[in-house]
Amino acid sequence: MAKSLMIVDDSATMRKIIMRTVRMSGLEFSRTEEAGNGNEALEKLNAEPVEIMLCDINMPEMSGSELVKKVRELPSCDDTKIVMVSTESSQEIIDDLLANGANGYITKPFTPEKFQEKLAPFMN
Amino acid sequence: MSVDQAVFDGVLLEAAKEVFETMIFMDIENASEPEQTIDELTLLGSITFTGTLEGCLSIFCGLPAAKAIATNMLGIDATDDISEEDICDAIGEVANMVMGSIKSRVQHGIEKLAVSIPSVVTGRQLESNLCDGENKITVTVNIEDEYTAQFSLLYRESEK
């Protein structure tokens, strides 16, 4: 059964690019949502959780790492897989995100093959 | 700590090429020309960084080049309408991704580098003077043999 997806990024352009790249990867989702910041993402997740969330790190208002911590406090999102999508490539920051509840990491610039590789394990 | 300028030599062009090839689907080549002044309406996308080094990466190009970059990034037809907001957003993302690519290439030689959120301004004869007088690397590129863009990396060692 196809999964639901949310893309969280403060750049509308980047959300469209991620959506296009996900489609090019061949992965199919039953429902896709977008959020321009952490608060909007939490509102949408409270209304209806998603199974996979793609999340930027450097965002105004609420950073991606803060959002991961808040999502992990939501019982309804226990099973949500969170994959960070960012230009941030510091291993220390990646390790910290994974320790705090993120399930994967994709660095920009990215390719459809990278999305296939990182998201396929969460599609079953 | 002295940061050897050689760390950045070549990295700016490599990073820009990676972003244009994988995310924008356009070929770029080093124009091997001196710095140019673009007289038409220009977009300047910049992103700052702090840490062991502090400075600014910027891309500037004319509006037609920016529109071509944005439409290619979004996968829409070049003749389709695209808002100025989307064009600015796209140029900001280019600056963000090129800086991210540079960071991943030099992070073993530089202890700490925190990157800001990108910003974009439009105007005529724009230039970035942040950190001017320190180290500056400029690369002019031809995009698909049709457009020109300039990338500049200005940096200095942090005084902290």
XYZ file of C-alpha atoms in Angstrom:
284
model
C 0.000 0.000 0.000
C 1.325 3.444 -0.967
C 2.525 5.682 1.858
C 1.790 9.299 2.690
C 4.499 11.969 2.433
C 5.107 15.447 3.821
C 7.818 17.831 2.557
C 8.903 20.536 5.000
C 11.093 23.314 3.579
C 10.863 27.098 3.838
C 11.620 27.418 0.115
C 8.558 26.819 -2.075
C 10.911 26.226 -4.994
C 12.795 23.542 -3.117
C 9.537 21.832 -2.103
C 8.575 21.658 -5.796
C 12.030 20.353 -6.744
C 11.899 17.677 -4.051
C 8.404 16.650 -5.173
C 9.570 16.413 -8.783
C 12.661 14.399 -7.801
C 10.567 12.017 -5.691
C 8.322 11.427 -8.726
C 11.387 10.877 -10.934
C 12.641 8.288 -8.431
C 9.638 6.108 -9.256
C 8.321 6.090 -5.687
C 4.566 6.543 -5.397
C 2.675 8.084 -2.511
C -1.037 7.950 -1.710
C -1.055 11.477 -0.269
C 1.473 14.318 -0.343
C 1.533 17.364 1.914
C 3.781 20.412 2.028
C 4.685 22.727 4.898
C 6.701 25.947 4.741
C 7.831 25.870 8.366
C 7.900 23.720 11.480
C 4.703 25.099 13.004
C 2.722 24.460 9.831
C 4.141 20.921 9.709
C 3.103 20.224 13.322
C -0.396 21.563 12.661
C -0.803 19.282 9.654
C 0.682 16.294 11.465
C -1.690 16.821 14.394
C -4.624 16.833 11.988
C -3.428 13.835 9.998
C -0.065 12.102 10.497
C 2.059 11.008 7.548
C 4.251 7.955 7.216
C 7.295 9.661 5.702
C 8.475 13.228 6.277
C 11.245 14.934 4.289
C 12.584 17.843 6.318
C 15.039 20.703 5.743
C 17.372 21.741 8.578
C 18.097 25.435 8.105
C 14.673 27.032 8.400
C 13.546 30.261 10.056
C 11.200 30.126 13.077
C 11.912 26.491 13.898
C 14.966 24.532 12.755
C 14.670 21.043 11.344
C 16.326 19.547 14.420
C 13.782 21.263 16.712
C 10.975 19.973 14.512
C 12.300 16.398 14.702
C 12.252 16.578 18.523
C 8.683 17.930 18.540
C 7.452 15.314 16.060
C 8.945 12.604 18.223
C 6.838 13.892 21.144
C 3.643 13.279 19.140
C 2.292 9.785 19.912
C 0.407 9.791 16.594
C 3.738 10.102 14.751
C 5.536 7.218 16.460
C 5.785 5.410 13.132
C 6.601 8.461 10.995
C 9.953 8.070 9.280
C 11.834 11.367 9.125
C 14.480 11.876 6.453
C 16.416 15.138 6.569
C 17.136 16.868 3.228
C 19.768 19.557 3.558
C 23.009 21.096 2.333
C 24.369 20.509 5.844
C 27.040 17.830 5.591
C 28.737 17.978 8.980
C 28.910 14.428 10.355
C 28.513 15.766 13.890
C 25.197 17.426 12.997
C 23.989 14.370 11.061
C 24.829 12.057 13.995
C 23.008 14.405 16.378
C 19.882 14.417 14.193
C 19.886 10.638 13.903
C 20.316 10.331 17.678
C 17.375 12.672 18.227
C 14.876 10.803 16.095
C 15.641 11.306 12.403
C 15.723 8.092 10.382
C 17.820 9.133 7.423
C 19.685 11.874 5.637
C 19.908 13.144 2.052
C 22.338 15.931 1.144
C 21.646 18.589 -1.488
C 22.370 18.517 -4.359
C 20.535 15.214 -4.760
C 19.423 12.837 -7.494
C 16.284 10.671 -7.971
C 18.500 7.634 -7.326
C 19.425 9.015 -3.907
C 15.744 9.359 -2.959
C 15.087 5.813 -4.186
C 17.994 4.493 -2.101
C 17.065 6.350 1.093
C 13.260 6.045 0.971
C 12.761 2.549 -0.459
C 13.458 0.850 2.914
C 10.495 2.784 4.392
C 8.042 1.986 1.608
C 7.087 -1.531 2.738
C 45.309 28.917 12.096
C 46.105 29.931 8.564
C 43.687 28.786 5.935
C 45.482 28.100 2.689
C 43.679 29.680 -0.250
C 44.541 26.522 -2.162
C 41.785 24.832 -0.139
C 39.259 26.800 -2.154
C 41.040 26.779 -5.501
C 38.907 24.885 -7.961
C 36.290 24.064 -5.359
C 33.962 26.917 -6.292
C 33.744 25.873 -9.953
C 33.435 22.161 -9.050
C 30.625 22.892 -6.628
C 28.765 25.098 -9.123
C 29.117 22.447 -11.837
C 27.758 19.745 -9.534
C 24.692 21.817 -8.652
C 23.971 22.817 -12.260
C 24.387 19.252 -13.542
C 22.384 17.420 -10.888
C 19.714 19.929 -9.874
C 19.309 22.368 -12.766
C 20.125 20.084 -15.696
C 22.228 22.736 -17.430
C 25.877 22.629 -18.488
C 28.205 25.342 -17.303
C 31.751 26.088 -18.384
C 34.372 28.415 -16.986
C 34.168 31.553 -19.101
C 37.866 32.226 -18.446
C 37.137 35.921 -18.748
C 37.867 38.601 -16.194
C 35.128 39.836 -13.888
C 32.327 41.435 -15.804
C 29.779 44.026 -14.907
C 26.315 42.930 -15.915
C 24.409 46.078 -16.802
C 20.948 44.571 -17.148
C 18.598 43.972 -14.222
C 20.532 41.598 -12.009
C 19.776 39.168 -9.228
C 22.302 38.707 -6.447
C 21.819 35.607 -4.319
C 24.032 35.362 -1.259
C 24.603 33.165 1.711
C 26.913 33.904 4.616
C 28.938 31.558 6.766
C 30.643 31.765 10.136
C 32.991 29.567 12.110
C 36.696 28.997 11.546
C 36.148 31.140 8.465
C 33.533 33.805 7.907
C 32.366 35.253 4.663
C 29.863 35.142 1.879
C 29.162 33.154 -1.247
C 27.217 34.945 -3.941
C 25.872 34.278 -7.398
C 24.861 37.082 -9.655
C 23.315 36.959 -13.078
C 20.920 38.817 -15.317
C 17.181 38.288 -15.183
C 17.032 36.133 -18.369
C 19.682 33.778 -16.939
C 17.894 33.659 -13.578
C 14.611 32.841 -15.298
C 16.243 30.048 -17.319
C 17.787 28.618 -14.137
C 14.470 28.785 -12.275
C 12.391 27.193 -15.051
C 14.913 24.383 -15.454
C 15.037 23.770 -11.700
C 11.261 23.590 -11.525
C 10.937 21.509 -14.685
C 8.563 23.933 -16.361
C 8.567 25.238 -19.905
C 10.727 28.320 -20.523
C 7.723 30.064 -22.066
C 5.531 29.442 -19.006
C 4.853 32.280 -16.613
C 7.024 32.245 -13.529
C 6.751 34.744 -10.702
C 9.616 36.976 -9.593
C 9.258 35.368 -6.157
C 9.897 31.901 -7.633
C 12.892 33.190 -9.601
C 14.403 34.786 -6.466
C 13.681 31.644 -4.448
C 15.455 29.524 -7.079
C 18.558 31.755 -7.121
C 18.669 31.632 -3.318
C 18.560 27.854 -3.469
C 21.402 27.809 -6.005
C 23.532 29.848 -3.568
C 22.494 27.512 -0.745
C 23.345 24.327 -2.646
C 26.657 25.610 -4.041
C 27.676 26.636 -0.507
C 26.612 23.206 0.764
C 28.675 21.519 -1.919
C 31.702 23.690 -1.082
C 31.288 22.894 2.596
C 31.215 19.152 1.970
C 34.393 19.464 -0.115
C 36.431 21.503 2.383
C 35.068 20.330 5.726
C 38.076 18.109 6.425
C 40.361 21.133 6.208
C 38.135 23.509 8.170
C 37.055 22.881 11.707
C 33.647 24.539 11.799
C 31.414 26.276 9.263
C 27.816 27.296 9.972
C 25.776 28.494 7.011
C 22.960 31.061 7.042
C 19.657 31.113 5.167
C 20.126 32.562 1.649
C 18.847 35.962 0.580
C 18.304 37.479 -2.858
C 18.179 41.087 -4.011
C 17.534 42.562 -7.430
C 18.955 45.733 -8.948
C 21.533 47.042 -11.367
C 25.334 46.754 -11.130
C 25.111 44.847 -7.877
C 28.166 43.533 -6.098
C 28.897 41.937 -2.771
C 31.474 43.743 -0.629
C 31.171 41.697 2.544
C 34.701 40.784 3.637
C 36.129 42.756 0.710
C 39.844 43.278 1.018
C 40.310 39.778 2.336
C 40.273 36.674 0.185
C 38.130 36.641 -2.901
C 37.639 33.975 -5.522
C 35.483 34.780 -8.535
C 34.408 32.401 -11.249
C 32.505 33.513 -14.346
C 30.592 30.757 -16.090
C 28.789 30.358 -19.384
C 25.475 28.573 -18.955
C 24.517 26.468 -21.972
C 26.581 28.917 -24.106
C 23.696 31.364 -23.780
C 23.876 33.070 -20.410
C 26.557 34.299 -18.053
C 26.689 34.127 -14.260
C 29.316 34.995 -11.703
C 30.073 33.189 -8.469
C 32.115 34.948 -5.784
C 33.463 33.552 -2.573
C 34.667 36.155 -0.081
C 36.169 34.925 3.161
C 38.516 35.694 5.997
C 39.673 33.912 9.089
C 37.415 34.490 12.042
C 38.780 36.802 14.731
C 37.013 34.845 17.483
